[in-house]
Amino acid sequence: MAGTDTAVTTTTAYLAQAGRELDDTDAFIARTITIPDLRPHDLLVRVHAVSVNPVDIKSRNSMPSGTRQLGWDASGVVEAVGPAVTRFTVGDEVWYAGDITRPGTNAELHAVDERIVGHKPTTLDHPAAAALPLTAITAWESLFDRFRLTPDSTGTLLVVGAPGGVGSILIQLAKKLTGLTVIATAARPESSDWVRSLGADHVVDHRSLAQGVQNLAPDGVDLVFTAHSTGNIQTFADIAKPFAQITAIDDPQDLDLLPLKAKSITWHWELMFTRAMFTTEDMIEQGNLLDEVARLVDSGTVRSTVTTVIPGLNAEGLRAAHELVAAGTAIGKIVVS
């Protein structure tokens, strides 16, 4: 392989098969694949742990036929580097969320652009680290790129879908790095306990969202982060202040934003894959922010959101993880190691 320091040319990948249910034993299969030549900025990483995100579920469900190498969160060790790599050397421990336009991390060896990779927190093992990259990037970009918050920012932030992976790290970042008051949505006692443990100031039931928020913030909230927008636009319009901002990460169908117009409410989209998909000039900002999150983890400022670790980075382990995430009731993150 051009630009690498290893003679290894193949690896084992764990591929999702189209047309299979998750209770089918062959929903995922192991296959030997050829490792492509590394691009100039690529790292070849030996993957020690991955996590499963809703994007994995969506990608598997949308496969029309054949197989696909899924997975975008990973923690591992650099085995080889491309000729233009400057930030890492062989043997470095790294974490990252990958690039949706390239093969995923569900493999023993995986190639990834160094500019979207960070140095793994030294205080976390690989499973705890693998829980964070995709959700941390999403949360960071939502707070600091979309909302443009600073350490001096105040006001009220509503987090819809707070017990999930992104909400779980976003609450921590908002409470530790800004002056915001955070209202989190949760329906079950265990979900409420979880988001409170992460720093949420208040918890409301998403099934009575408008009333719950209005009881806490009768004048409205300044910011809304949402992982569940379908059917909620009018509610957001009702509970947000004039000139409020909303950032969404989900894929709502037939979205009608007209109810937001009267209050001049700003709607943002957040997709953490955008920088890598379009090779933007600031791609390295994802690597930089992962390094910053690692520093926050190592200082004890934020913690991993892993709640379940499935042993066995293999086809069966991935099938079991997908089952848990697809159920839609998971708290925090599901990791396969």
Coordinates of C-alpha atoms in Angstrom, one line a residue:
M1 CA 0.0 0.0 0.0
A2 CA 1.4 3.3 -1.1
G3 CA 2.5 5.6 1.8
T4 CA 2.1 3.0 4.6
D5 CA 4.5 1.3 7.0
T6 CA 2.9 -2.1 6.9
A7 CA 2.9 -5.0 4.5
V8 CA -0.7 -6.1 5.5
T9 CA -3.0 -6.0 2.5
T10 CA -6.2 -7.5 3.8
T11 CA -8.4 -7.3 6.8
T12 CA -11.7 -8.7 8.2
A13 CA -14.7 -6.5 7.8
Y14 CA -18.2 -7.1 9.3
L15 CA -20.8 -6.3 6.7
A16 CA -24.5 -5.6 7.0
Q17 CA -26.6 -7.6 4.6
A18 CA -29.6 -6.1 2.9
G19 CA -33.0 -7.8 3.3
R20 CA -32.3 -9.3 6.7
E21 CA -34.1 -8.7 10.0
L22 CA -31.9 -8.1 13.0
D23 CA -33.0 -11.4 14.6
D24 CA -31.5 -13.2 11.5
T25 CA -28.2 -14.7 12.4
D26 CA -26.7 -13.5 9.1
A27 CA -27.8 -9.9 9.4
F28 CA -24.1 -9.2 9.7
I29 CA -21.3 -11.3 8.1
A30 CA -17.5 -11.4 8.3
R31 CA -15.6 -11.0 5.0
T32 CA -12.0 -10.7 4.1
I33 CA -11.5 -7.4 2.2
T34 CA -8.5 -5.7 0.5
I35 CA -7.2 -2.6 2.2
P36 CA -7.1 0.2 -0.3
D37 CA -4.0 2.3 -0.8
L38 CA -4.0 5.1 1.8
R39 CA -4.7 8.6 0.6
P40 CA -2.0 11.2 1.5
H41 CA -3.7 12.3 4.7
D42 CA -5.0 8.8 5.8
L43 CA -4.3 6.8 8.9
L44 CA -4.7 3.1 8.9
V45 CA -6.2 2.3 12.3
R46 CA -6.5 -1.0 14.1
V47 CA -10.0 -0.7 15.6
H48 CA -10.4 -1.7 19.2
A49 CA -14.0 -0.6 19.8
V50 CA -16.9 1.0 17.9
S51 CA -20.3 2.4 18.9
V52 CA -23.6 2.1 17.1
N53 CA -25.5 5.3 16.3
P54 CA -28.9 6.0 14.8
V55 CA -27.2 6.8 11.5
D56 CA -26.0 3.1 11.4
I57 CA -29.6 2.0 11.8
K58 CA -30.8 4.3 9.1
S59 CA -28.1 3.3 6.8
R60 CA -28.7 -0.4 7.3
N61 CA -32.5 0.0 6.8
S62 CA -32.0 2.0 3.6
M63 CA -29.8 -0.6 1.9
P64 CA -31.5 -1.7 -1.4
S65 CA -29.4 -4.8 -1.9
G66 CA -26.0 -6.4 -1.3
T67 CA -23.8 -5.6 1.7
R68 CA -22.3 -2.5 3.3
Q69 CA -19.5 -1.8 5.8
L70 CA -21.2 0.4 8.4
G71 CA -19.9 2.1 11.5
W72 CA -18.6 5.6 12.1
D73 CA -17.4 5.8 15.7
A74 CA -14.1 4.1 16.5
S75 CA -11.3 4.0 19.0
G76 CA -8.0 2.3 18.1
V77 CA -4.3 2.5 17.4
V78 CA -2.5 3.8 14.3
E79 CA -0.8 1.1 12.3
A80 CA 0.3 3.0 9.3
V81 CA 0.2 6.6 7.9
G82 CA -0.1 8.2 4.5
P83 CA 2.7 10.3 3.1
A84 CA 1.2 13.7 4.0
V85 CA 0.3 12.8 7.6
T86 CA 1.7 15.3 10.2
R87 CA -0.5 14.9 13.3
F88 CA 0.0 11.3 14.2
T89 CA 2.6 8.5 14.2
V90 CA 2.4 4.7 14.3
G91 CA 1.4 3.6 17.7
D92 CA -0.8 6.6 18.6
E93 CA -4.1 5.9 20.3
V94 CA -6.9 7.7 18.4
W95 CA -10.7 8.3 18.3
Y96 CA -12.9 9.6 15.5
A97 CA -16.3 9.4 13.8
G98 CA -15.2 8.8 10.2
D99 CA -16.6 9.8 6.9
I100 CA -20.0 8.6 5.6
T101 CA -18.8 8.6 2.0
R102 CA -16.2 6.0 2.8
P103 CA -16.3 2.4 4.2
G104 CA -17.3 2.4 7.9
T105 CA -15.3 1.4 11.0
N106 CA -16.8 -2.1 11.4
A107 CA -13.5 -3.8 10.5
E108 CA -10.3 -4.8 12.1
L109 CA -8.3 -2.2 10.1
H110 CA -9.8 1.0 8.9
A111 CA -8.6 4.0 6.8
V112 CA -9.5 7.5 7.9
D113 CA -8.4 11.1 7.1
E114 CA -6.2 12.4 9.9
R115 CA -7.9 15.8 9.8
I116 CA -11.1 14.4 11.4
V117 CA -9.2 12.3 14.0
G118 CA -8.3 13.2 17.5
H119 CA -5.9 11.8 20.2
K120 CA -7.9 9.4 22.4
P121 CA -8.3 10.5 26.0
T122 CA -5.6 8.9 28.1
T123 CA -8.1 8.3 31.0
L124 CA -10.5 6.2 28.9
D125 CA -10.2 2.7 27.7
H126 CA -11.2 2.1 24.1
P127 CA -14.8 1.1 24.7
A128 CA -15.5 4.2 26.8
A129 CA -13.7 6.4 24.2
A130 CA -15.6 4.9 21.2
A131 CA -18.9 6.1 22.7
L132 CA -18.1 9.8 22.2
P133 CA -16.7 11.0 18.9
L134 CA -19.8 11.3 16.6
T135 CA -22.0 12.6 19.4
A136 CA -19.3 14.9 20.8
I137 CA -18.7 16.4 17.3
T138 CA -22.5 16.8 16.7
A139 CA -23.0 18.4 20.1
W140 CA -20.0 20.7 19.8
E141 CA -20.9 21.9 16.4
S142 CA -24.5 22.5 17.4
L143 CA -23.5 24.6 20.5
F144 CA -20.5 26.5 19.2
D145 CA -20.8 26.5 15.4
R146 CA -24.6 26.7 14.9
F147 CA -25.7 28.6 18.1
R148 CA -22.2 30.4 18.3
L149 CA -22.2 30.1 22.1
T150 CA -19.3 31.4 24.2
P151 CA -18.4 30.9 27.9
D152 CA -20.4 34.1 28.6
S153 CA -23.6 32.8 27.0
T154 CA -26.7 32.7 29.2
G155 CA -30.3 31.9 28.7
T156 CA -32.3 28.7 28.5
L157 CA -31.6 25.7 26.3
L158 CA -34.2 22.9 25.7
V159 CA -32.7 19.6 24.8
V160 CA -35.2 17.3 23.0
G161 CA -34.1 13.7 23.0
A162 CA -31.7 14.4 25.9
P163 CA -31.1 10.8 27.1
G164 CA -29.7 9.7 23.7
G165 CA -26.1 9.8 22.7
V166 CA -25.9 13.4 21.4
G167 CA -28.1 14.8 24.2
S168 CA -26.0 13.1 26.8
I169 CA -22.8 14.8 25.8
L170 CA -24.5 18.1 24.7
I171 CA -25.9 18.6 28.3
Q172 CA -22.4 18.2 29.7
L173 CA -20.8 20.6 27.3
A174 CA -23.5 23.2 27.7
K175 CA -23.3 23.1 31.5
K176 CA -19.5 23.1 31.7
L177 CA -18.6 25.5 29.0
T178 CA -21.5 28.1 29.0
G179 CA -23.8 29.8 31.4
L180 CA -27.0 28.2 30.1
T181 CA -29.8 26.8 32.0
V182 CA -30.6 23.3 30.5
I183 CA -34.1 21.8 30.3
A184 CA -33.9 18.1 29.2
T185 CA -36.7 15.9 27.9
A186 CA -37.1 12.4 29.4
A187 CA -40.1 10.1 29.9
R188 CA -38.9 7.3 32.1
P189 CA -37.5 7.5 35.7
E190 CA -34.2 6.0 34.6
S191 CA -33.9 8.5 31.7
S192 CA -34.7 11.4 34.1
D193 CA -32.1 10.2 36.5
W194 CA -29.5 9.9 33.7
V195 CA -29.9 13.4 32.3
R196 CA -29.9 14.9 35.8
S197 CA -26.6 13.1 36.5
L198 CA -25.1 14.8 33.5
G199 CA -26.0 18.2 34.7
A200 CA -29.5 19.0 33.4
D201 CA -31.2 21.7 35.6
H202 CA -34.7 20.6 34.9
V203 CA -36.4 17.6 33.3
V204 CA -39.8 17.6 31.4
D205 CA -41.8 14.8 29.9
H206 CA -41.6 15.0 26.1
R207 CA -45.2 13.7 26.0
S208 CA -46.4 17.0 27.6
L209 CA -43.6 19.2 26.2
A210 CA -45.4 22.5 25.8
Q211 CA -46.9 22.5 29.3
G212 CA -43.7 21.3 31.0
V213 CA -41.5 23.9 29.4
Q214 CA -44.0 26.7 29.9
N215 CA -44.2 25.9 33.6
L216 CA -40.4 26.3 33.8
A217 CA -39.9 29.1 31.3
P218 CA -43.1 31.1 30.9
D219 CA -41.4 33.7 28.7
G220 CA -40.0 31.0 26.4
V221 CA -36.7 29.4 25.8
D222 CA -33.8 30.9 23.9
L223 CA -32.5 27.8 22.2
V224 CA -33.8 24.4 21.2
F225 CA -31.7 21.4 20.3
T226 CA -33.8 18.6 18.8
A227 CA -33.3 15.0 17.8
H228 CA -37.1 14.6 17.3
S229 CA -38.6 17.3 15.1
T230 CA -41.5 15.5 13.5
G231 CA -44.8 16.8 14.9
N232 CA -43.1 19.3 17.1
I233 CA -42.7 22.5 15.0
Q234 CA -45.8 24.2 16.3
T235 CA -44.8 23.3 19.8
F236 CA -41.4 24.8 19.3
A237 CA -43.0 27.9 17.9
D238 CA -45.2 28.1 21.0
I239 CA -42.4 27.6 23.6
A240 CA -39.6 29.6 22.0
K241 CA -38.9 33.3 22.5
P242 CA -38.9 35.7 19.6
F243 CA -35.6 35.5 17.7
A244 CA -34.8 32.1 19.3
Q245 CA -32.7 29.5 17.5
I246 CA -33.3 25.8 16.9
T247 CA -30.8 23.2 15.7
A248 CA -32.0 19.9 14.4
I249 CA -30.1 16.6 13.8
D250 CA -32.9 14.3 12.6
D251 CA -34.5 13.7 9.2
P252 CA -38.1 14.9 9.5
Q253 CA -40.4 14.3 6.5
D254 CA -42.5 17.0 5.0
L255 CA -41.1 19.7 7.3
D256 CA -43.2 22.9 7.5
L257 CA -41.3 25.7 9.3
L258 CA -43.9 28.4 8.6
P259 CA -45.0 28.4 12.3
L260 CA -41.6 29.8 13.2
K261 CA -41.9 32.8 11.0
A262 CA -43.9 35.1 13.3
K263 CA -41.2 35.0 15.9
S264 CA -38.4 35.2 13.4
I265 CA -37.0 31.9 14.8
T266 CA -33.8 30.7 13.2
W267 CA -33.6 27.0 12.1
H268 CA -30.2 25.3 11.8
W269 CA -29.3 21.9 10.5
E270 CA -26.4 20.0 12.0
L271 CA -24.7 17.1 10.2
M272 CA -21.3 16.2 11.6
F273 CA -20.3 14.5 8.3
T274 CA -20.5 17.8 6.3
R275 CA -16.8 18.7 6.6
A276 CA -15.6 15.3 5.4
M277 CA -18.2 14.9 2.7
F278 CA -17.2 18.2 1.1
T279 CA -13.5 18.3 2.1
T280 CA -14.0 21.8 3.5
E281 CA -11.0 24.0 4.1
D282 CA -11.6 23.8 7.9
M283 CA -11.8 19.9 8.0
I284 CA -9.1 19.9 10.7
E285 CA -11.5 21.7 13.1
Q286 CA -13.1 18.2 13.8
G287 CA -9.7 16.8 14.7
N288 CA -9.0 19.9 16.9
L289 CA -12.4 19.7 18.7
L290 CA -11.9 16.0 19.4
D291 CA -8.5 16.9 20.9
E292 CA -10.3 19.5 23.0
V293 CA -13.0 17.1 24.2
A294 CA -10.2 14.6 25.1
R295 CA -8.7 17.3 27.3
L296 CA -12.1 17.9 28.9
V297 CA -12.4 14.2 29.6
D298 CA -8.9 13.8 31.0
S299 CA -9.5 16.8 33.3
G300 CA -12.7 15.3 34.6
T301 CA -14.9 18.0 33.1
V302 CA -17.0 15.7 31.0
R303 CA -17.4 11.9 31.1
S304 CA -18.0 9.1 28.7
T305 CA -21.7 8.4 27.9
V306 CA -21.2 4.6 27.4
T307 CA -23.9 2.6 29.2
T308 CA -23.6 -0.8 27.5
V309 CA -20.5 -2.6 26.2
I310 CA -21.0 -5.7 24.1
P311 CA -17.9 -7.9 24.0
G312 CA -16.8 -9.2 20.6
L313 CA -16.1 -6.8 17.8
N314 CA -17.6 -9.3 15.3
A315 CA -20.8 -9.9 13.3
E316 CA -22.8 -11.2 16.3
G317 CA -21.7 -8.3 18.6
L318 CA -22.7 -5.8 15.9
R319 CA -26.1 -7.5 15.4
A320 CA -26.8 -7.4 19.1
A321 CA -25.8 -3.7 19.3
H322 CA -28.0 -2.8 16.4
E323 CA -31.0 -4.5 18.0
L324 CA -30.5 -2.4 21.2
V325 CA -30.2 0.9 19.3
A326 CA -33.1 0.1 16.9
A327 CA -35.4 -0.4 19.9
G328 CA -35.3 3.3 20.5
T329 CA -35.1 3.1 24.3
A330 CA -31.4 3.1 24.8
I331 CA -29.9 5.6 27.3
G332 CA -26.4 6.9 26.5
K333 CA -24.3 4.9 24.0
I334 CA -24.0 1.2 23.0
V335 CA -20.5 0.1 22.3
V336 CA -19.0 -3.1 20.7
S337 CA -15.5 -4.0 21.8

